[in-house]
Amino acid sequence: MKTVSESRAFGGVQGVYSHPSALCDCDMTFGLFLPEQAEDGPVPLLWYLSGLTCTHQNAMDKSGAQRWAAEAGIGIVFPDTSPRGAGVADDAAFDLGQGAGFYVNATEDPWEPHFQMWDYITDELPDVLFSAFPLAEVAQGITGHSMGGHGALTIAMSFPGRFRSVSAFAPICNPTASDWGRKQFSAYLGKDESAWAAYDATLLMRKRGFDGPMLIDQGTADQFLDLLKPEALAEAMAARRQGGSFRMQKGYDHSYFFVSTFMEEHVAFHAAALHA
Amino acid sequence: MKTVSESRAFGGVQGVYSHPSALCDCDMTFGLFLPEQAEDGPVPLLWYLSGLTCTHQNAMDKSGAQRWAAEAGIGIVFPDTSPRGAGVADDAAFDLGQGAGFYVNATEDPWEPHFQMWDYITDELPDVLFSAFPLAEVAQGITGHSMGGHGALTIAMSFPGRFRSVSAFAPICNPTASDWGRKQFSAYLGKDESAWAAYDATLLMRKRGFDGPMLIDQGTADQFLDLLKPEALAEAMAARRQGGSFRMQKGYDHSYFFVSTFMEEHVAFHAAALHA
């Protein structure tokens, strides 16, 4: 593992690290904030999965999460959203290929050799983090924005017991029924839609839900509401009697101004579960 | 004036606007955060001047200032750092030309026709702001980072009575004695160094100081300490018996992680003066 940079931030350290990924068959970069409390021993870990076009850097720079994580004594990891590099397949569209991994394991050409983001986030990166940093594997939460909200919700529901809490900012809620999903799943997973269901938060909510607290925020002025389909997940949560809050935030759009506005409450929400 | 974008943020609105500038002879863009309180009448205004390479966008996205401004009921303007465009002179170096206006009125070719940032920030942009937005001209504070800290300090000391409070993050303290200053002043102002003195915070502090509270933060791990010369301004402040705090923050570098870490305290510092 290579240290790309380390900056003091809010009494802790905002680092950027890169490591060779066997699963993605390329170097992968991530950001990690460790609060001052990590000097004294392992701290809880909050995963922040980013959206389309983002690298490890966007949320690290713009979400304001570190302020609240420092106060709560929680680490935050900011993974990249896809494999990258000259030898990695890509597409001219912003919503396919590099920057748009969609947190799935691709089975189709040309994506399969590198685009193994599901396993990267749930298997390989945890190994890296828990072996190299003072992080408490027993105290994990997960959140994300847009495509990253989709990732957070689907991963949380697919690994019962691993995450104590899950939240999302304007998640892609029902990708198998949206152009943010159908296009990418066709490319990464092939035409057989039965393979898609494991990566759809609404379908997973209908099937099994999440054993812990859940918090979703969605702006009412979001320019992508038709693609995000919050109504599908809201309905599924209520129908399952899933414990949690689905909040429609009046006037907010899809930007990081929306994310940063509600970040304090999301970190506090996770902190309550992680320190319980 | 054109509205480029408006996003709800922390209960208020983060806008981006552009307008034709007569002084800079090009379109200029700025960011403006208005808190919810602005719906009921004029609010105080904090100026945030950015550093080398920045546009109006960097601090708007990365400083986290809006959170605290919303709480304090204060607007924040994020001006650009130079004129821009195809017809505007530029230099291949990151520290000269577009993105590096240094908050001076250029008198030399090829810069003079557009690089009038001092007058733009102190004359033209205030006219735009106070005529178009609910901002209280009687309650202004000013801050900035690096080159923007230099701008904030020199402008605050040069317009007695206009700003109630001034602060800076890692300012260029003594540009007439630094390669961040001598190079640019030579280009923009010419070889006669007597014209440079009006744009040097340390020289202005020796000459007149600031009639109000002053707060400077500087990281001890800043990679540009040799260029910023904090010791010159610290000495001048103490020698003048200038009221204020000059804080060396242990372990912090020059990045926005440093700025965002101390932003809460800077906004609170200004809020105390602006609401007095």
XYZ file of C-alpha atoms in Angstrom:
552
model
C 0.000 0.000 0.000
C 1.208 3.488 -0.865
C 0.484 6.710 1.015
C -0.554 9.296 -1.567
C -1.110 12.087 0.962
C -1.935 12.706 4.600
C -3.361 15.997 5.855
C -4.293 16.913 9.378
C -8.034 17.583 9.499
C -10.273 18.297 12.464
C -7.652 16.959 14.864
C -7.334 13.682 12.955
C -5.812 12.698 9.630
C -7.343 12.706 6.152
C -5.249 10.212 4.194
C -5.285 9.028 0.607
C -3.826 5.592 -0.092
C -3.456 3.348 -3.122
C -2.955 -0.397 -3.320
C -2.795 -3.086 -5.990
C -6.200 -4.763 -6.215
C -6.200 -8.412 -7.245
C -9.959 -8.371 -7.862
C -9.981 -5.244 -10.035
C -6.567 -6.074 -11.506
C -5.351 -2.483 -11.209
C -4.232 -0.022 -8.545
C -7.152 1.272 -6.479
C -7.167 4.512 -4.507
C -9.206 5.349 -1.412
C -9.518 8.156 1.104
C -9.611 7.406 4.826
C -10.336 9.847 7.619
C -9.161 8.771 11.050
C -10.224 10.874 14.015
C -7.853 11.770 16.831
C -9.399 8.967 18.919
C -7.777 6.400 16.580
C -4.439 7.200 18.226
C -5.713 5.383 21.315
C -7.193 2.304 19.640
C -9.625 1.056 16.991
C -12.542 3.316 16.099
C -15.834 2.486 14.336
C -15.865 2.737 10.533
C -18.419 4.433 8.302
C -18.314 3.535 4.595
C -19.181 6.341 2.179
C -19.877 5.119 -1.363
C -19.864 7.818 -4.020
C -21.961 8.420 -7.105
C -21.490 8.514 -10.869
C -18.358 10.323 -12.141
C -16.862 10.522 -8.635
C -13.462 9.307 -7.527
C -12.399 8.743 -3.901
C -11.966 12.491 -3.733
C -15.342 14.174 -4.259
C -17.029 13.333 -0.977
C -13.734 13.605 0.884
C -13.482 17.213 -0.317
C -17.122 18.281 -0.425
C -19.346 16.318 1.949
C -18.064 17.899 5.153
C -18.288 14.498 6.847
C -14.961 14.702 8.651
C -16.147 17.463 10.975
C -18.854 15.235 12.385
C -16.800 12.043 12.297
C -14.105 13.772 14.344
C -16.658 14.791 16.932
C -18.134 11.280 17.041
C -14.782 9.476 17.027
C -15.550 7.546 13.843
C -13.385 6.753 10.816
C -14.750 7.205 7.289
C -13.540 5.423 4.169
C -14.125 6.967 0.730
C -13.536 4.238 -1.901
C -13.282 4.931 -5.602
C -16.330 4.151 -7.771
C -14.636 1.866 -10.298
C -11.352 0.367 -11.455
C -9.281 2.853 -13.462
C -6.326 3.102 -15.781
C -5.201 2.824 -19.377
C -5.656 -0.958 -19.427
C -9.204 -0.818 -17.992
C -12.269 -0.863 -20.256
C -14.219 2.383 -20.494
C -17.088 4.029 -22.321
C -17.523 7.585 -23.596
C -20.752 7.966 -21.570
C -20.401 9.335 -18.029
C -22.675 6.610 -16.669
C -20.834 3.504 -17.865
C -17.313 2.226 -17.309
C -14.715 4.149 -15.318
C -16.389 6.283 -12.644
C -19.570 4.209 -12.942
C -18.886 0.756 -11.496
C -22.377 0.539 -9.992
C -21.065 -1.704 -7.182
C -21.596 -4.954 -9.111
C -19.405 -7.876 -10.187
C -19.378 -7.713 -13.979
C -19.751 -11.006 -15.823
C -19.726 -9.650 -19.380
C -17.000 -8.533 -21.756
C -15.235 -6.141 -21.832
C -16.024 -5.344 -18.172
C -15.486 -8.648 -16.388
C -11.657 -8.541 -16.081
C -11.654 -5.384 -13.897
C -15.165 -4.356 -12.828
C -15.538 -6.429 -9.654
C -16.629 -3.581 -7.400
C -19.075 -5.583 -5.252
C -16.358 -7.976 -4.127
C -13.813 -5.172 -3.941
C -15.948 -3.175 -1.505
C -17.189 -6.137 0.523
C -14.100 -8.364 0.577
C -10.773 -6.983 -0.624
C -10.919 -3.404 0.676
C -12.124 -4.496 4.153
C -9.078 -6.794 4.368
C -6.813 -3.865 3.510
C -8.482 -1.499 5.958
C -8.764 -3.753 8.984
C -5.212 -5.044 8.660
C -3.548 -1.660 8.171
C -5.549 0.839 10.258
C -6.973 1.081 13.801
C -10.567 0.330 12.779
C -13.082 -1.814 14.649
C -14.518 -4.443 12.299
C -17.380 -5.067 14.727
C -18.622 -1.493 14.406
C -19.363 -0.663 10.785
C -22.007 1.539 9.155
C -22.513 2.345 5.495
C -23.872 5.266 3.514
C -23.613 6.744 0.042
C -24.938 9.210 -2.505
C -26.907 8.422 -5.660
C -25.186 5.383 -7.267
C -23.349 5.105 -3.940
C -26.649 5.119 -2.063
C -27.663 2.170 -4.223
C -24.375 0.500 -3.303
C -24.788 1.175 0.406
C -28.351 -0.130 0.573
C -27.781 -3.271 -1.491
C -24.570 -4.182 0.323
C -26.073 -3.543 3.762
C -29.029 -5.787 3.032
C -26.825 -8.509 1.497
C -24.462 -8.911 4.460
C -26.746 -9.323 7.461
C -24.914 -8.596 10.693
C -21.989 -6.775 9.124
C -23.381 -3.221 9.271
C -25.127 -1.838 12.317
C -26.746 1.028 10.400
C -27.336 2.098 6.822
C -28.238 5.445 5.309
C -28.341 6.997 1.862
C -28.514 10.389 0.165
C -30.719 10.396 -2.950
C -30.034 6.741 -3.749
C -30.825 5.000 -7.028
C -33.626 3.022 -5.444
C -34.865 0.695 -8.147
C -32.214 0.332 -10.861
C -33.834 -2.666 -12.575
C -36.712 -0.312 -13.474
C -34.616 2.783 -14.329
C -32.322 3.960 -17.111
C -29.818 4.347 -14.273
C -29.571 0.593 -13.890
C -30.980 -1.146 -16.937
C -28.294 0.255 -19.198
C -25.464 -0.617 -16.814
C -26.793 -4.010 -15.715
C -27.253 -4.987 -19.376
C -23.642 -4.083 -20.036
C -22.066 -5.481 -16.864
C -24.368 -8.460 -16.144
C -25.904 -9.366 -19.489
C -29.449 -9.558 -20.752
C -30.716 -12.144 -18.248
C -32.535 -9.917 -15.770
C -32.640 -12.586 -13.073
C -28.981 -11.745 -12.408
C -29.897 -8.110 -11.756
C -32.178 -8.582 -8.758
C -29.322 -8.967 -6.258
C -28.342 -5.383 -7.039
C -31.657 -3.608 -6.569
C -32.452 -2.013 -3.198
C -36.192 -2.057 -3.692
C -36.214 -5.749 -4.636
C -33.924 -6.582 -1.698
C -36.173 -4.604 0.621
C -39.174 -6.595 -0.556
C -37.253 -9.836 -0.055
C -35.392 -9.346 3.190
C -34.933 -5.754 4.448
C -32.259 -4.624 6.883
C -31.877 -5.685 10.484
C -31.010 -2.297 11.973
C -31.821 1.392 11.631
C -32.127 2.921 8.159
C -32.173 6.596 7.119
C -32.864 7.891 3.606
C -32.829 11.558 2.550
C -34.082 12.662 -0.843
C -34.422 16.234 -2.149
C -37.759 17.232 -3.655
C -36.030 19.427 -6.273
C -33.642 16.677 -7.350
C -33.159 16.866 -11.122
C -32.930 13.044 -11.324
C -36.057 11.993 -9.429
C -37.351 10.032 -12.441
C -34.179 7.957 -12.474
C -33.837 7.537 -8.700
C -37.411 6.309 -8.113
C -37.646 7.054 -4.373
C -41.334 6.081 -4.378
C -40.423 2.456 -5.084
C -38.164 2.109 -2.056
C -40.406 4.186 0.202
C -43.305 1.884 -0.625
C -41.214 -1.246 -0.104
C -39.888 -0.005 3.261
C -43.379 0.734 4.527
C -44.804 -2.516 3.158
C -42.099 -4.549 4.909
C -42.495 -2.504 8.126
C -38.777 -1.804 7.898
C -37.608 0.316 10.831
C -36.255 3.578 9.497
C -36.935 7.034 8.097
C -37.466 8.049 4.496
C -37.324 11.846 4.396
C -38.268 14.022 1.431
C -36.312 17.267 1.925
C -38.122 20.210 0.467
C -36.302 22.232 -2.196
C -33.001 20.313 -2.220
C -31.397 19.121 -5.463
C -28.924 16.320 -6.226
C -25.738 18.260 -5.457
C -23.215 18.017 -2.666
C -24.937 21.018 -1.081
C -27.771 18.607 -0.334
C -25.354 15.957 0.955
C -23.379 18.350 3.140
C -26.561 19.897 4.541
C -27.720 16.591 6.001
C -24.332 15.005 6.665
C -24.325 16.049 10.317
C -27.544 14.121 10.922
C -26.359 11.058 9.005
C -23.113 10.843 10.947
C -24.990 11.285 14.217
C -27.419 8.572 13.128
C -24.566 6.136 12.463
C -22.650 7.196 15.568
C -25.605 6.286 17.772
C -25.583 2.747 16.332
C -21.807 2.370 16.197
C -21.205 3.458 19.777
C -24.156 1.461 21.149
C -26.588 39.448 -14.227
C -27.151 35.782 -15.035
C -28.072 33.017 -12.610
C -25.759 30.103 -13.352
C -27.211 27.846 -10.652
C -29.036 27.937 -7.342
C -29.045 25.021 -4.904
C -30.732 24.816 -1.567
C -28.068 24.419 1.120
C -28.402 24.399 4.896
C -31.858 25.947 4.665
C -30.591 28.810 2.493
C -29.474 29.084 -1.120
C -26.034 28.567 -2.640
C -26.126 30.524 -5.891
C -23.652 31.064 -8.694
C -24.036 34.208 -10.779
C -22.167 35.852 -13.624
C -22.151 39.453 -14.756
C -20.313 41.604 -17.281
C -17.524 43.441 -15.488
C -16.586 46.853 -16.871
C -13.375 46.969 -14.823
C -12.141 43.515 -15.840
C -13.654 43.825 -19.323
C -15.005 40.261 -19.271
C -17.760 38.246 -17.647
C -17.040 37.533 -13.983
C -18.553 34.713 -11.956
C -19.126 34.579 -8.210
C -20.745 32.295 -5.679
C -23.098 33.690 -3.034
C -24.564 31.839 -0.095
C -27.647 33.419 1.436
C -28.957 31.948 4.677
C -32.641 31.429 5.326
C -32.673 34.651 7.366
C -32.166 36.645 4.124
C -35.800 35.918 3.258
C -36.776 38.338 6.028
C -34.349 41.163 5.231
C -30.700 42.083 4.704
C -28.076 39.901 6.388
C -24.408 40.632 7.131
C -21.879 39.712 4.429
C -18.614 37.818 4.803
C -16.184 38.033 1.875
C -14.128 34.924 1.193
C -11.179 35.544 -1.154
C -9.622 32.421 -2.622
C -6.064 31.412 -3.367
C -3.919 30.635 -6.399
C -5.536 28.426 -9.078
C -8.997 28.749 -7.500
C -12.185 29.910 -9.148
C -15.336 31.027 -7.310
C -16.036 27.338 -6.817
C -13.283 25.829 -4.670
C -14.142 27.352 -1.305
C -17.843 27.189 -2.079
C -17.476 23.411 -2.486
C -14.767 22.598 0.022
C -14.536 25.100 2.888
C -17.723 24.012 4.648
C -18.439 27.673 5.420
C -22.139 27.569 4.568
C -22.973 25.345 7.536
C -21.726 27.964 9.958
C -22.995 30.953 7.989
C -26.477 29.439 7.989
C -26.338 29.056 11.744
C -25.081 32.627 12.195
C -27.445 34.172 9.638
C -24.638 35.549 7.491
C -24.200 35.646 3.708
C -20.876 34.673 2.117
C -19.598 35.790 -1.266
C -16.988 33.718 -3.107
C -15.504 35.888 -5.901
C -13.292 34.530 -8.641
C -9.532 35.117 -8.345
C -8.973 36.810 -11.710
C -10.547 37.827 -14.985
C -10.932 34.894 -17.371
C -11.619 34.033 -20.967
C -10.051 33.594 -24.370
C -9.431 37.323 -24.772
C -7.751 37.701 -21.371
C -3.962 37.549 -20.990
C -2.570 34.450 -19.310
C 0.675 32.712 -18.452
C 1.597 29.037 -18.462
C 2.644 29.228 -14.792
C -0.059 28.488 -12.197
C 0.918 31.550 -10.183
C 0.562 34.263 -12.827
C -2.362 35.372 -14.977
C -5.747 33.656 -14.896
C -6.408 32.164 -11.455
C -3.696 34.369 -9.959
C -4.937 37.959 -9.963
C -3.298 38.686 -6.592
C -5.973 41.300 -5.823
C -4.085 44.182 -7.438
C -4.817 46.704 -10.184
C -2.344 45.852 -12.937
C -0.619 48.782 -14.620
C 1.614 46.814 -16.986
C 1.084 45.111 -20.317
C -0.350 42.641 -21.118
C -2.231 42.571 -17.792
C -3.582 46.096 -17.427
C -6.653 45.779 -19.721
C -8.310 43.080 -17.573
C -6.467 42.491 -14.285
C -8.151 45.122 -12.101
C -9.014 42.792 -9.235
C -8.490 45.311 -6.415
C -11.107 47.676 -7.809
C -13.318 44.786 -8.857
C -13.453 43.409 -5.314
C -13.679 46.760 -3.546
C -15.862 48.722 -5.939
C -17.665 46.942 -8.776
C -18.644 43.673 -7.099
C -19.972 45.431 -3.970
C -22.224 47.526 -6.233
C -23.554 44.356 -7.837
C -24.081 42.580 -4.532
C -25.712 45.338 -2.546
C -28.069 46.316 -5.343
C -29.218 42.781 -6.212
C -29.276 40.836 -2.940
C -30.563 41.326 0.619
C -27.154 42.121 2.127
C -26.372 44.719 4.782
C -23.579 46.987 3.548
C -23.006 48.224 7.112
C -22.102 44.730 8.335
C -19.201 43.320 6.328
C -16.310 41.061 7.289
C -13.556 39.654 5.103
C -11.427 36.526 5.075
C -9.439 34.446 2.627
C -6.926 31.670 2.084
C -3.322 32.011 0.944
C -3.333 34.603 -1.906
C -6.897 35.322 -0.737
C -5.667 35.866 2.815
C -3.276 38.454 1.397
C -6.235 40.033 -0.402
C -8.427 40.055 2.692
C -5.778 41.604 4.947
C -4.634 44.280 2.515
C -8.164 45.294 1.536
C -9.369 45.370 5.154
C -6.507 47.661 6.187
C -6.963 49.908 3.138
C -10.656 50.653 3.645
C -10.917 51.756 7.288
C -14.467 51.482 8.556
C -15.732 49.217 5.794
C -15.039 45.853 7.431
C -15.830 45.154 11.048
C -13.566 42.104 11.238
C -10.815 40.456 9.209
C -9.369 36.966 9.291
C -7.119 34.842 7.131
C -6.097 31.226 6.603
C -2.400 30.814 5.790
C -2.137 34.223 4.113
C 0.741 35.402 1.941
C 1.920 37.813 4.614
C 4.787 39.696 3.050
C 4.627 39.389 -0.744
C 7.183 42.138 -1.455
C 9.755 39.864 0.219
C 8.564 36.536 -1.244
C 8.613 34.733 -4.576
C 4.829 34.682 -4.121
C 4.639 38.413 -4.657
C 7.838 39.688 -6.251
C 7.236 37.731 -9.433
C 3.606 38.809 -9.728
C 4.102 42.422 -8.647
C 6.920 42.756 -11.178
C 4.608 41.521 -13.896
C 1.426 43.336 -12.863
C 2.868 46.535 -11.340
C 6.286 46.938 -12.909
C 9.780 47.127 -11.527
C 9.254 50.205 -9.315
C 8.823 48.598 -5.918
C 7.306 51.707 -4.368
C 4.062 50.739 -6.146
C 4.076 47.366 -4.425
C 3.811 48.525 -0.810
C 0.056 49.150 -0.948
C -0.406 45.420 -1.531
C 1.655 43.978 1.325
C -0.112 43.064 4.579
C 3.034 43.268 6.688
C 3.916 46.737 5.362
C 0.326 47.921 5.848
C 0.324 46.537 9.368
C 3.501 48.486 10.135
C 1.954 51.626 8.661
C -1.625 51.599 9.893
C -3.042 48.263 11.127
C -6.728 47.400 11.335
C -9.325 49.045 13.521
C -11.188 45.924 14.606
C -10.611 42.306 15.565
C -8.187 40.197 13.513
C -7.715 36.419 13.421
C -4.960 34.573 11.541
C -4.550 30.790 11.394
C -1.433 29.179 9.952
C -0.575 25.458 9.858
C 2.852 24.458 11.161
C 3.134 21.710 8.494
C 2.258 24.073 5.642
C 4.389 23.179 2.605
C 4.602 26.869 1.630
C 5.766 28.442 4.894
C 8.862 29.914 3.220
C 6.655 31.754 0.731
C 3.928 32.810 3.177
C 6.298 34.359 5.748
C 3.941 34.308 8.752
C 6.756 35.499 11.024
C 6.806 38.884 9.277
C 3.132 39.598 9.925
C 3.179 38.118 13.422
C 6.051 40.423 14.326
C 4.349 43.449 12.763
C 1.043 42.749 14.553
C 2.772 42.468 17.912
C 4.962 45.513 17.294
C 1.914 47.636 16.420
C -0.055 46.235 19.405
C -2.721 45.254 16.881
C -5.676 43.606 18.607
C -6.038 40.071 17.322
C -4.836 36.480 17.370
C -2.130 34.898 15.274
C -2.431 31.139 15.784
C 0.081 28.534 14.627
C -1.930 25.312 14.261
C 0.189 22.268 14.913
C 0.463 19.692 12.142
C -1.854 21.357 9.594
C -0.823 21.841 5.964
C -1.986 24.303 3.268
C -5.001 22.311 2.055
C -8.724 22.869 2.381
C -8.663 20.326 5.210
C -6.888 23.021 7.199
C -9.367 25.678 6.077
C -12.448 23.585 6.775
C -11.103 22.528 10.181
C -10.977 26.113 11.414
C -13.837 27.560 9.373
C -16.329 27.174 12.196
C -14.200 29.392 14.441
C -13.604 31.982 11.729
C -17.297 32.326 10.955
C -18.091 32.582 14.661
C -15.368 35.223 14.990
C -16.890 37.312 12.198
C -20.454 36.685 13.370
C -19.631 38.169 16.770
C -18.472 41.384 15.089
C -21.175 41.485 12.417
C -24.059 41.005 14.812
C -22.607 43.397 17.403
